[in-house]
Tab-separated table of C-alpha atoms and ligand atoms in Angstrom:
chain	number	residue	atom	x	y	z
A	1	UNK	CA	-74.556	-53.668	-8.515
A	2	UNK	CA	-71.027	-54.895	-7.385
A	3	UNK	CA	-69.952	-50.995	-8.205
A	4	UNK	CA	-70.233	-47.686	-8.893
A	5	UNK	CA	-68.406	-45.830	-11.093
A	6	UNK	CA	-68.305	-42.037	-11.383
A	7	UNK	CA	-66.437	-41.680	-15.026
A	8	UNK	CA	-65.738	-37.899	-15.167
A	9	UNK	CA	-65.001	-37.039	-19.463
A	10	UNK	CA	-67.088	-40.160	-20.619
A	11	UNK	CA	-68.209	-38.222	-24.043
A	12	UNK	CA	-64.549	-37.423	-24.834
A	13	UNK	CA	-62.024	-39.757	-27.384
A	14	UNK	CA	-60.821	-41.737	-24.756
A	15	UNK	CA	-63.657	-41.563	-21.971
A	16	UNK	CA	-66.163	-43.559	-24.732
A	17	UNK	CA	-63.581	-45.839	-25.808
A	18	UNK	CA	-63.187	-46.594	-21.697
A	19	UNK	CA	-67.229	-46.341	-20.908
A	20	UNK	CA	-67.911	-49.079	-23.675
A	21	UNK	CA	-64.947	-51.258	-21.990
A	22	UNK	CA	-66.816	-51.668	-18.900
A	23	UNK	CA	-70.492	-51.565	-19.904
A	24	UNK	CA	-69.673	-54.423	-22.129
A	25	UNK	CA	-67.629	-56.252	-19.700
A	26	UNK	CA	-68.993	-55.748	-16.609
A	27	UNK	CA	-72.684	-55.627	-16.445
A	28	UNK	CA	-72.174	-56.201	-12.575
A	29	UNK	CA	-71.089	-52.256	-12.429
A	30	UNK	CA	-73.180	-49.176	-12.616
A	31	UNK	CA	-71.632	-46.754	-15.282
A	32	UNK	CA	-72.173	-42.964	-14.574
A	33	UNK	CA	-70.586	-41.209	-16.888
A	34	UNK	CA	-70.674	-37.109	-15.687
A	35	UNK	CA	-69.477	-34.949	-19.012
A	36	UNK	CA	-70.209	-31.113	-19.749
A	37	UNK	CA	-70.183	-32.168	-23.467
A	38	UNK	CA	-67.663	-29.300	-24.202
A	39	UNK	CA	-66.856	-28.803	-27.859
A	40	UNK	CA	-64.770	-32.099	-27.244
A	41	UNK	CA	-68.044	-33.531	-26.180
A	42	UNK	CA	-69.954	-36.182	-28.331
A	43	UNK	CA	-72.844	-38.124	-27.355
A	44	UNK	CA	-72.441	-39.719	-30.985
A	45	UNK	CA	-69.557	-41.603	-29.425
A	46	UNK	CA	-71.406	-43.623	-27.123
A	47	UNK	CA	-74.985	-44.594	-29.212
A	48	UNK	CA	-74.157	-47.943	-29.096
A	49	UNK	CA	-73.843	-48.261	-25.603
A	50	UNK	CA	-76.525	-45.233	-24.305
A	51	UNK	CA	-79.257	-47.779	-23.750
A	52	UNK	CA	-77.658	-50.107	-21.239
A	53	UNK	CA	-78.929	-50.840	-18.237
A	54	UNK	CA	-76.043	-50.155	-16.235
A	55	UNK	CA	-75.162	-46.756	-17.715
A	56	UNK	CA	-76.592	-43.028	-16.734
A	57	UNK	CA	-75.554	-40.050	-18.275
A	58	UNK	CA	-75.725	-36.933	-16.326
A	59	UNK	CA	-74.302	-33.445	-18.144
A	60	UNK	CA	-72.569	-31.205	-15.649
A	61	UNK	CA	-69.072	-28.972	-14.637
A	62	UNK	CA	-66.589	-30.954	-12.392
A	63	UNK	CA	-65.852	-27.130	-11.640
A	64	UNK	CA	-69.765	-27.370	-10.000
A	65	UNK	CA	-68.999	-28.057	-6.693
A	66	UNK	CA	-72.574	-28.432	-5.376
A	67	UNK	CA	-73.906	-30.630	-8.465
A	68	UNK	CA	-70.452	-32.729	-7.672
A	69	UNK	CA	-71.434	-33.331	-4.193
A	70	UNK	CA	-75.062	-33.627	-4.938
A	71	UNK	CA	-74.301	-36.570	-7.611
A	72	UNK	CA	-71.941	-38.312	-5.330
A	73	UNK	CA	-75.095	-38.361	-2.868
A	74	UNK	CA	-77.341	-39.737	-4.922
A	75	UNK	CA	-74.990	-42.404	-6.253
A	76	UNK	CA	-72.947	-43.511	-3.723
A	77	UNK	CA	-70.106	-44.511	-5.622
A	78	UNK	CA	-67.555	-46.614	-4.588
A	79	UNK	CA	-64.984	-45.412	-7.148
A	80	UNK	CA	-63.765	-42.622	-9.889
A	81	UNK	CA	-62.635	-42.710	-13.190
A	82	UNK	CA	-61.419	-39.106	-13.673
A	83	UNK	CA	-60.833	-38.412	-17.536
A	84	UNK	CA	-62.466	-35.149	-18.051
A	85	UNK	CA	-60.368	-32.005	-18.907
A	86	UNK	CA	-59.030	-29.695	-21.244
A	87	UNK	CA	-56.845	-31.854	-23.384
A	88	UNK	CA	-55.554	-29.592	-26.235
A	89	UNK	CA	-51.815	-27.920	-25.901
A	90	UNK	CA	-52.886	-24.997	-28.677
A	91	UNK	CA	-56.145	-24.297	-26.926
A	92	UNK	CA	-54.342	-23.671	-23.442
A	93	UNK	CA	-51.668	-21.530	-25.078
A	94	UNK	CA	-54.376	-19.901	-26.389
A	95	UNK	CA	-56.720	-19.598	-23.180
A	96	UNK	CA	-54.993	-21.121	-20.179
A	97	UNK	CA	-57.311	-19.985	-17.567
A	98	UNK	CA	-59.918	-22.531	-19.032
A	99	UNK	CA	-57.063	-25.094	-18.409
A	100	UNK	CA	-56.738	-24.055	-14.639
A	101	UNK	CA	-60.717	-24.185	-13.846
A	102	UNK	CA	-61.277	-27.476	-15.371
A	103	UNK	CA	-58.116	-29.327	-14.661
A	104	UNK	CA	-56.960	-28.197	-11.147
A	105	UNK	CA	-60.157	-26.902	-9.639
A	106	UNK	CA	-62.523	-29.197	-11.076
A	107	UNK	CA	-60.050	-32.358	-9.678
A	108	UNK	CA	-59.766	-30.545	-6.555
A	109	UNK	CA	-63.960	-30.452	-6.539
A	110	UNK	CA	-63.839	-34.524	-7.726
A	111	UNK	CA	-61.251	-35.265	-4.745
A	112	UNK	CA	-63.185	-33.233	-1.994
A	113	UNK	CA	-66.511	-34.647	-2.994
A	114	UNK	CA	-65.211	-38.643	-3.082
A	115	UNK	CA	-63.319	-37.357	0.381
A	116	UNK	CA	-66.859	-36.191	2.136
A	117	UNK	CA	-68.721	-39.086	0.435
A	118	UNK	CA	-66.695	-41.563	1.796
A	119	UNK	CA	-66.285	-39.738	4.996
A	120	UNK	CA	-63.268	-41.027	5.080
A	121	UNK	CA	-63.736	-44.571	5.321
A	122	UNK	CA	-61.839	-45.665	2.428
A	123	UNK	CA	-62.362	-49.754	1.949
A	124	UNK	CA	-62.843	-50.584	-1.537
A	125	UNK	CA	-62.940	-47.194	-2.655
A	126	UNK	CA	-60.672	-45.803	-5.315
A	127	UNK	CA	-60.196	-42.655	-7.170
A	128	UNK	CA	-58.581	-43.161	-10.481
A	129	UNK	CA	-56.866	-40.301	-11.933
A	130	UNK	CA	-56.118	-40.292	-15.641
A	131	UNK	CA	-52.981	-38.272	-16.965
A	132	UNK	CA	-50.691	-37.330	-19.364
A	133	UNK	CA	-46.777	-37.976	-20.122
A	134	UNK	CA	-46.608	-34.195	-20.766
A	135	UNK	CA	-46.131	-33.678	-16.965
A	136	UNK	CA	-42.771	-34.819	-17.040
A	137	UNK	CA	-41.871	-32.256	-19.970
A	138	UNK	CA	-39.754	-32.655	-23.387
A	139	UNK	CA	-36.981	-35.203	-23.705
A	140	UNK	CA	-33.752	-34.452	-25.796
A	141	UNK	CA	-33.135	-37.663	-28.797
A	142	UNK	CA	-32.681	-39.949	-25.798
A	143	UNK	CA	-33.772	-40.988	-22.970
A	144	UNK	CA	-37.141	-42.276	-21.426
A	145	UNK	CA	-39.812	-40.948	-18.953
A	146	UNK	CA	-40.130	-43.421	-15.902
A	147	UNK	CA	-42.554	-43.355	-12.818
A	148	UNK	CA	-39.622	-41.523	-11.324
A	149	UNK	CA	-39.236	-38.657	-13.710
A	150	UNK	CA	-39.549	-35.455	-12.342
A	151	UNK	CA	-42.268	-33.302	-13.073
A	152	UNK	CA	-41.612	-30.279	-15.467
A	153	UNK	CA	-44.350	-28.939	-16.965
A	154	UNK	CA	-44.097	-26.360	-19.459
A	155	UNK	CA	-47.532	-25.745	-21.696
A	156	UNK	CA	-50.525	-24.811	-19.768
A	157	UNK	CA	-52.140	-27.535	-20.580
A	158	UNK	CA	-49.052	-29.899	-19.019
A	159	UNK	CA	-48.671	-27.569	-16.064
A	160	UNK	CA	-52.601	-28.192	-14.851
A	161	UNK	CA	-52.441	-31.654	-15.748
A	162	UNK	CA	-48.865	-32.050	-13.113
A	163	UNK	CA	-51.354	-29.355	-10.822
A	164	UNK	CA	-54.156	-32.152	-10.584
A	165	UNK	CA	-51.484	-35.145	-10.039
A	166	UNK	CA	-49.834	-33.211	-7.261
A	167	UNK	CA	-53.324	-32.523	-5.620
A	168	UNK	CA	-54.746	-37.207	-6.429
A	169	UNK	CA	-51.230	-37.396	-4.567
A	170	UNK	CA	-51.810	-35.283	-1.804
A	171	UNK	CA	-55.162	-36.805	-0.731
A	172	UNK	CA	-53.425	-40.298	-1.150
A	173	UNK	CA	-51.088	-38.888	1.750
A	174	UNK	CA	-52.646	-36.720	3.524
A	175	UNK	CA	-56.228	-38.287	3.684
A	176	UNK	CA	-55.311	-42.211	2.907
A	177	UNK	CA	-57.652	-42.109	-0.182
A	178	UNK	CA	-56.972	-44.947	-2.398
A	179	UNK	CA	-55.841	-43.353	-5.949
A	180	UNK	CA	-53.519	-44.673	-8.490
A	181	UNK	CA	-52.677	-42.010	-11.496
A	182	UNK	CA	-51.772	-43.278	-14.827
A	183	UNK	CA	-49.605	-41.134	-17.192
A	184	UNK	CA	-49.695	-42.252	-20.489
A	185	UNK	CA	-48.125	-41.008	-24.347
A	186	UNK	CA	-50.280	-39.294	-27.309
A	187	UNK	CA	-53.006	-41.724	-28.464
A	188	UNK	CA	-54.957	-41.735	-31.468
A	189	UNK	CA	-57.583	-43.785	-33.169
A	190	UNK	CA	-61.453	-43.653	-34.056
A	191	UNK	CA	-63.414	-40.862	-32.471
A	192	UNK	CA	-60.567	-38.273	-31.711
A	193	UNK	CA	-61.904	-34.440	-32.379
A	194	UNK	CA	-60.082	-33.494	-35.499
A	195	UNK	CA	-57.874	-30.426	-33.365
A	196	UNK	CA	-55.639	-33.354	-32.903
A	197	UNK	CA	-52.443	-33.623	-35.342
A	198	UNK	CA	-53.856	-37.392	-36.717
A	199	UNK	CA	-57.574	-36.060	-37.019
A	200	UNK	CA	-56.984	-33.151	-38.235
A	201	UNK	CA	-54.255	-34.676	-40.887
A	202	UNK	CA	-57.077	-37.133	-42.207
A	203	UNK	CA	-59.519	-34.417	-42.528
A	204	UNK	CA	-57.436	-32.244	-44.153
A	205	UNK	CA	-56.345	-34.902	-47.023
A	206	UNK	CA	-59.392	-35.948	-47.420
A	207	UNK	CA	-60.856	-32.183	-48.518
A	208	UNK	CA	-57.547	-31.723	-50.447
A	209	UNK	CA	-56.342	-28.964	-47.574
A	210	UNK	CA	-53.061	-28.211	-46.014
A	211	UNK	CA	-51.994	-30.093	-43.544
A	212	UNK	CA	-49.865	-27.981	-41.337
A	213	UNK	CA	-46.430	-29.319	-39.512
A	214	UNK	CA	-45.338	-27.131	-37.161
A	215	UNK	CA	-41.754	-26.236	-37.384
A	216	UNK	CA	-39.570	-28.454	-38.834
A	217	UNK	CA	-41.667	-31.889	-38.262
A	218	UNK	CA	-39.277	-32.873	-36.370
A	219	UNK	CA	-40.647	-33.409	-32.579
A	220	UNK	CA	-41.171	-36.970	-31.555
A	221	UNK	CA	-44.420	-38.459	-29.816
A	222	UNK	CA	-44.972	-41.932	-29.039
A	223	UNK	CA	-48.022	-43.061	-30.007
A	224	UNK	CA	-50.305	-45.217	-28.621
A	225	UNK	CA	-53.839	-46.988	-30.205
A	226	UNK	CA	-56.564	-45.375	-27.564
A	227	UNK	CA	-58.076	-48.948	-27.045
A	228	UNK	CA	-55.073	-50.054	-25.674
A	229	UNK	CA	-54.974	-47.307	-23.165
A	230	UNK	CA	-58.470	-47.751	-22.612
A	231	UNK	CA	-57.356	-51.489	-21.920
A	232	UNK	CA	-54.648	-50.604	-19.715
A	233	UNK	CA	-57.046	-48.221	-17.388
A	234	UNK	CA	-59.399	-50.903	-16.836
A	235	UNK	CA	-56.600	-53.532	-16.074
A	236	UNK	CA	-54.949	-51.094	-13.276
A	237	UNK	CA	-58.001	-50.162	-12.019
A	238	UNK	CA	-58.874	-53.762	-11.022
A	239	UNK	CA	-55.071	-54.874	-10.079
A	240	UNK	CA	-53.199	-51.551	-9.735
A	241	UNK	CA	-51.757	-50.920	-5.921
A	242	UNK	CA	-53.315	-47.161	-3.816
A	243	UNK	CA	-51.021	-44.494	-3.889
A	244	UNK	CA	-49.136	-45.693	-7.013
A	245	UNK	CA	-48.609	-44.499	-10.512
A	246	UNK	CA	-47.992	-46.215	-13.636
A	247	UNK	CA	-46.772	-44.991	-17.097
A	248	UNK	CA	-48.620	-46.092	-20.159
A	249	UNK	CA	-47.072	-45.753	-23.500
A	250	UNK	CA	-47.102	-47.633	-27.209
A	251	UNK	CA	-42.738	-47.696	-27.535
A	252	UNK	CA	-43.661	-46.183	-31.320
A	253	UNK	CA	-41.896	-42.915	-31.865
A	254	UNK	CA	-42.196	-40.957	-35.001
A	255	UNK	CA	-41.325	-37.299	-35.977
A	256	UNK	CA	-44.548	-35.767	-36.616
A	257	UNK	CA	-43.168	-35.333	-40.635
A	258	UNK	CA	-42.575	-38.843	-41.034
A	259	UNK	CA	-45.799	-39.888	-39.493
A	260	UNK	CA	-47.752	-37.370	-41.386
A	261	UNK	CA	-45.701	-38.752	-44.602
A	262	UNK	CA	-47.302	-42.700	-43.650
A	263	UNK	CA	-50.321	-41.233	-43.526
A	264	UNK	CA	-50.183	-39.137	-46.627
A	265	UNK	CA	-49.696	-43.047	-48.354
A	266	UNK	CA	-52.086	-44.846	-46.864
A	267	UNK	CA	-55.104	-42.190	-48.097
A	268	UNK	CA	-53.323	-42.072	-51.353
A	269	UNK	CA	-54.061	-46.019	-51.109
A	270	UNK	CA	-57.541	-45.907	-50.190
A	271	UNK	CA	-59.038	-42.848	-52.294
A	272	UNK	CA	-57.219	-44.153	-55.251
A	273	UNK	CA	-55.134	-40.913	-55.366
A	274	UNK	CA	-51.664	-41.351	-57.157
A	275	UNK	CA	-48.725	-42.019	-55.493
A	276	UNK	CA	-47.379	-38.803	-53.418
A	277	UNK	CA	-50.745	-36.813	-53.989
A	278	UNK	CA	-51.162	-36.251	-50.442
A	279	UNK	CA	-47.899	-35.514	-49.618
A	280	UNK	CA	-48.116	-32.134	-51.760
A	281	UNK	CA	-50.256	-31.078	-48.998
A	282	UNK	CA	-47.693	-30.902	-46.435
A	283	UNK	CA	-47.064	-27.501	-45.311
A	284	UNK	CA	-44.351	-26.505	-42.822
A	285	UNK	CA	-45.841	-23.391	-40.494
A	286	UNK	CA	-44.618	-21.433	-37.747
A	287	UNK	CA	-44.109	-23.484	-34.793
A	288	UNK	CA	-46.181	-24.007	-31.356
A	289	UNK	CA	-45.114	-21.864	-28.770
A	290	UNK	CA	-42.339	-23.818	-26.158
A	291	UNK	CA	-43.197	-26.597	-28.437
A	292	UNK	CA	-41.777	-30.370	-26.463
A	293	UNK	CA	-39.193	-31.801	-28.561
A	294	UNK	CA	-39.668	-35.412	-27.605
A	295	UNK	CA	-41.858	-37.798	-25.647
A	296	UNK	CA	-41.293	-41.363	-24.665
A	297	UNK	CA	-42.714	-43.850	-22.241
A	298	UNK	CA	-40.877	-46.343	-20.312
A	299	UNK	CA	-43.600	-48.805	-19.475
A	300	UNK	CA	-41.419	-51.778	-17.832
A	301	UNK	CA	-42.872	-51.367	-14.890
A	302	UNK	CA	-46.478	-52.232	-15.828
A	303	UNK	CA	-44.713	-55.060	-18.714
A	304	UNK	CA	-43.267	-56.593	-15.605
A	305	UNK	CA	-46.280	-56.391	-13.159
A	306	UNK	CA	-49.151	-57.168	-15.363
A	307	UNK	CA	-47.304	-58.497	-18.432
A	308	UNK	CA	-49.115	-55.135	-20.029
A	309	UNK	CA	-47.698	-54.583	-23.685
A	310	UNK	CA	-49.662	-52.440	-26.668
A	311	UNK	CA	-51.616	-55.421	-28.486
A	312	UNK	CA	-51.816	-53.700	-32.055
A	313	UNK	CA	-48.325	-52.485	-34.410
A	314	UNK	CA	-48.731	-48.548	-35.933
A	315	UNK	CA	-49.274	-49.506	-39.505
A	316	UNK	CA	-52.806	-51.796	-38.411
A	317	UNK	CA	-53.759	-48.980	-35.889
A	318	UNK	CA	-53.419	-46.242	-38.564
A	319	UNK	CA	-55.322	-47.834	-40.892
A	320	UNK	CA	-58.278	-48.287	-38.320
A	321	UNK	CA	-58.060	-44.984	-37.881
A	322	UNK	CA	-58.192	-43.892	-41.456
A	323	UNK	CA	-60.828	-46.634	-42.186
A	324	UNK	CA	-62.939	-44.985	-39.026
A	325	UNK	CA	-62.850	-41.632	-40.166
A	326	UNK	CA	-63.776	-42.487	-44.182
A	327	UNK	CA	-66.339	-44.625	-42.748
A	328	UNK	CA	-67.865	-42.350	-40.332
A	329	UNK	CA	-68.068	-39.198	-42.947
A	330	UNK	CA	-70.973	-37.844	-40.770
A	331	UNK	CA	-69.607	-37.469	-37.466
A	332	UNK	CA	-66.299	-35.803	-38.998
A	333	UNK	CA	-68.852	-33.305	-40.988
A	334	UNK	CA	-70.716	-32.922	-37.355
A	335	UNK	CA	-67.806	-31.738	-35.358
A	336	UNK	CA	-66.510	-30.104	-38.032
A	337	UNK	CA	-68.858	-27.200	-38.187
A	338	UNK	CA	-69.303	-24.313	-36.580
A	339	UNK	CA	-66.671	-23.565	-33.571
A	340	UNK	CA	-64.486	-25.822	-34.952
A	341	UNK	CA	-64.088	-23.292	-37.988
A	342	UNK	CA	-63.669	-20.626	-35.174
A	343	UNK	CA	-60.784	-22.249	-33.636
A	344	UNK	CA	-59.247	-23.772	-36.795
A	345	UNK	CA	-59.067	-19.691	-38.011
A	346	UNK	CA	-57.346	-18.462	-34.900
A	347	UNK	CA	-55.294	-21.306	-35.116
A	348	UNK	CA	-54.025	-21.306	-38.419
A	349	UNK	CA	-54.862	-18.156	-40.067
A	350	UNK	CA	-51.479	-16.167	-39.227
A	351	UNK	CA	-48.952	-19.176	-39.084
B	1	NAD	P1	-61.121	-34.954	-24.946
B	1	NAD	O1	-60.814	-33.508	-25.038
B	1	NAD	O2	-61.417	-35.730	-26.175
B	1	NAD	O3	-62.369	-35.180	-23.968
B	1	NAD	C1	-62.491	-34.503	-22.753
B	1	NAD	C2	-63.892	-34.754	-22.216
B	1	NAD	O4	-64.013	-34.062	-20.962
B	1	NAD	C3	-65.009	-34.223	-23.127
B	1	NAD	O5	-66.053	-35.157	-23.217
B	1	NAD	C4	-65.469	-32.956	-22.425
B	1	NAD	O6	-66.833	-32.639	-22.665
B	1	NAD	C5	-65.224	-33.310	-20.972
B	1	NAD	N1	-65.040	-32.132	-20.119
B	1	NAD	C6	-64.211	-31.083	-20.358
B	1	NAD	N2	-64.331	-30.166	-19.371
B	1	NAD	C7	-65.243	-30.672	-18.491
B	1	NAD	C8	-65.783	-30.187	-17.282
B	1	NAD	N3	-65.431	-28.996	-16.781
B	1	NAD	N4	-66.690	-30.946	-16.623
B	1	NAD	C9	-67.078	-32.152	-17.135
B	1	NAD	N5	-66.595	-32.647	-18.292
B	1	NAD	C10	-65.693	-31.917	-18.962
B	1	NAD	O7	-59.907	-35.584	-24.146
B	1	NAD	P2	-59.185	-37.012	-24.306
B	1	NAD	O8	-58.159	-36.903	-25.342
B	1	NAD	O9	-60.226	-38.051	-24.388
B	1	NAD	O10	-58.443	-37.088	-22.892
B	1	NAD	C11	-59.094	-37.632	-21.753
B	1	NAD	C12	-58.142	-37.580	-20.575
B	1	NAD	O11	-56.954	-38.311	-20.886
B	1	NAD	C13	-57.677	-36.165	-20.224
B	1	NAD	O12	-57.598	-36.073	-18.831
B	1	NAD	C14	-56.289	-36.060	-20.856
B	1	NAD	O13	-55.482	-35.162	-20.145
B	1	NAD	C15	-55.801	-37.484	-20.719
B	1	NAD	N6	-54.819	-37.930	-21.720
B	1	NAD	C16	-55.055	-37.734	-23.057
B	1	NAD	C17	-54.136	-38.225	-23.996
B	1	NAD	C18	-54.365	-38.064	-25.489
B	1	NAD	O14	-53.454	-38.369	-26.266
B	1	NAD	N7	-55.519	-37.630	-25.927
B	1	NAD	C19	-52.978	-38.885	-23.556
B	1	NAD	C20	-52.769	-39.043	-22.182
B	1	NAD	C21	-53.711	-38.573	-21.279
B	2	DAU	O1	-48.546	-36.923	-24.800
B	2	DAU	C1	-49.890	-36.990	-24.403
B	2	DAU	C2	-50.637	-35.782	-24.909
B	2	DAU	O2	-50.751	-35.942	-26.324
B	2	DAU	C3	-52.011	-35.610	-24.277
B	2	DAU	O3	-51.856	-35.363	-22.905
B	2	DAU	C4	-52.770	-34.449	-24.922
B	2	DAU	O4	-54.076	-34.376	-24.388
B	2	DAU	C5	-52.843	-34.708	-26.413
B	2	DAU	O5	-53.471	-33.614	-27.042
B	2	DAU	C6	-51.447	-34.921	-27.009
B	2	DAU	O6	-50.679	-33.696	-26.984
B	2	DAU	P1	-49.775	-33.247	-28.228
B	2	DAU	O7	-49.591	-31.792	-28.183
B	2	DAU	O8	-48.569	-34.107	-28.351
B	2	DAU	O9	-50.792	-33.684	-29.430
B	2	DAU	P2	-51.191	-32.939	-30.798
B	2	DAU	O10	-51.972	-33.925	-31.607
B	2	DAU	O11	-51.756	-31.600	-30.568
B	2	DAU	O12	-49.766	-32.746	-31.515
B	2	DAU	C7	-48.928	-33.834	-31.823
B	2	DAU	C8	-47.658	-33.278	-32.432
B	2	DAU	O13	-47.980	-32.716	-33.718
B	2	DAU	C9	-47.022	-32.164	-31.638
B	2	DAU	O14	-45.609	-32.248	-31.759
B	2	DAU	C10	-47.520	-30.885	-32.322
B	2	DAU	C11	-47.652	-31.317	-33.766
B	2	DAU	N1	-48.709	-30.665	-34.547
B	2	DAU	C12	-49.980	-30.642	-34.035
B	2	DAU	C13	-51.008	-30.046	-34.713
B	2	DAU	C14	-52.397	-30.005	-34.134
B	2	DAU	C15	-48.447	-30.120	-35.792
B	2	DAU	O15	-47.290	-30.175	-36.269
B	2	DAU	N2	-49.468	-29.516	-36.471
B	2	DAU	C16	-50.732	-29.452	-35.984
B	2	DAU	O16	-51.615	-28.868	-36.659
């Protein structure tokens, strides 16, 4: 095998869309994808791809220190692909500690492990660390995050997420690991657990439910389709430069009311509802706790480098997504059940 790739989060939305990337395109590389299958979990989002010959799954707890070491032993990989974490803002205002384990310790666990592996001979390793624009914290109606931002975390979720940066950086300097980090903007598309605003939107129209905005509806993200951050990982992985970090974003900001309202038509369109039906649903509750106003990636400096630009416009993407989610009725009824209802009632219930 030319390599061997550790992909830490492979069950997750945007670990399968990245695990299918490479098994289809490179059948020269080993795939090991190393998940705990968490609630956010799904083996169902990688059937297609489960019986290739260059991909193992192996279930485990990047907080696991000894399994950690013991896979990186029996692999000998040459590189990382570190997507696995605790990736919803609610959940960590709800249980933070969850956030710390997973996101700073089990990095920390990832980074010692590739360290002692590669005993510190470091030619043509890297260690890939996937992040979040949240790091850099909430923008006012202008401005743009660049590679130079500042960190300034303020959920739980954002604050272990700038944790595990800081620590990919510090073996970059301290150690001379090869790592690049990518921080990219909210993405969306097929195979996203339904906790998510877009998921959770689509489910909720589609079983006639409210769908509730929090606040006003008026925060901004910048949304990006998760292929083409899935895409943009494997193109920096082969041609990004050690130590560096690149942001990754879709330049397509909406206020979560008017996005919600775009959606609201396009279901109307495809269950033959009447015009505005789905809008009806749209319920205004109390808002998330030190809830980021805006979000927006500069991404000039990987347009520049690598010529890297989102390949698909909002309205195309969001109908993918819709058509995903009608289409794939079972999964949605899957992942719907059982803790999901848990959460969705502590959630919800008393906003
Ligand atoms: P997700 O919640 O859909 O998936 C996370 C995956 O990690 C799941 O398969 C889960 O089982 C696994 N996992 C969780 N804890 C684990 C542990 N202790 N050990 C092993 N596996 C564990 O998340 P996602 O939305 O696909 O995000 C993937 C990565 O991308 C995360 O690091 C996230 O911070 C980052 N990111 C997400 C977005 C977004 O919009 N979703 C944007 C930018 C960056
Ligand atoms: O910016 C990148 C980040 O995007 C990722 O790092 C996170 O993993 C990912 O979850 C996402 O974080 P957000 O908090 O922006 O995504 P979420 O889908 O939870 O919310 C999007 C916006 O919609 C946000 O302003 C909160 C709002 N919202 C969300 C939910 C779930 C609502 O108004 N109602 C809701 O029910």
């Amino acid at each position: 095998m030319e390599k061997r790739i550790l992909i830490t989060g492979g069950a997750g939305f945007i670990g399968s869309h990245v695990i299918r990337n490479f098994i289809k395109k490179y059948p020269n590389y080993l795939i090991v994808n190393f998940d705990k299958l968490t609630y956010a979990g799904n083996l169902e989002n990688l059937v297609d791809i489960e019986a290739a010959d260059n991909y193992d799954f192996i279930k485990g707890d990047i907080t696991d220190i000894n399994l950690v070491k013991k896979v990186f032993e029996k692999y000998k990989f040459d590189s990382v692909i570190h997507l696995a974490a605790e990736s919803h803002v609610d959940r960590s205002i709800l249980d933070p500690l969850e956030f710390v384990q997973t996101n700073i310790i089990g990095t920390a666990n990832l980074l010692n492990a590739a360290k002692e592996s590669w005993a510190n001979d470091f030619e043509g390793k890297l260690f890939y660390h996937v992040s979040t624009d949240e790091v850099f914290g909430s923008l006012s109606k202008t401005g743009f995050f660049t590679e130079k931002t500042s960190y300034d975390p303020r959920s739980p979720y954002s604050a272990s997420k700038a944790g595990s940066d800081h620590l990919v950086r510090a073996y970059f300097h301290t150690y001379s690991m090869p790592t690049i980090i990518s921080n990219c903007s909210n993405n969306y598309g097929p195979n996203q657990f339904p906790e998510k605003l877009i998921p959770l939107a689509i489910n909720n129209i589609v079983n006639k439910k409210q769908i509730p905005i929090y606040g006003k509806g008026d925060n901004v993200r910048d949304w990006l389709y998760v292929l083409d951050h899935a895409n943009a990982i494997e193109m920096l992985f082969h041609k990004g430069e050690a130590g560096e970090t690149y942001n990754i974003g879709g330049d397509n900001e909406w206020t979560n009311l008017d996005l919600i309202r775009n959606l609201c038509q396009i279901l109307d369109d495809k269950l033959n509802r009447e015009k505005g039906e789905s809008e009806k649903l749209i319920t205004f509750v109390k808002d998330r706790e030190g809830h980021d106003l805006r979000y927006a990636i500069d991404f000039s400096k990987i347009n520049k480098q690598f010529d890297w630009k989102p390949s698909l416009d909002f309205k195309t993407g969001l109908e993918n997504t819709v058509d995903w989610y009608l289409t794939n009725k079972k999964w949605l009824e899957n992942v719907v059940s059982g803790d999901y209802l848990n959460f969705y009632k502590k959630q919800y219930d008393k906003r």
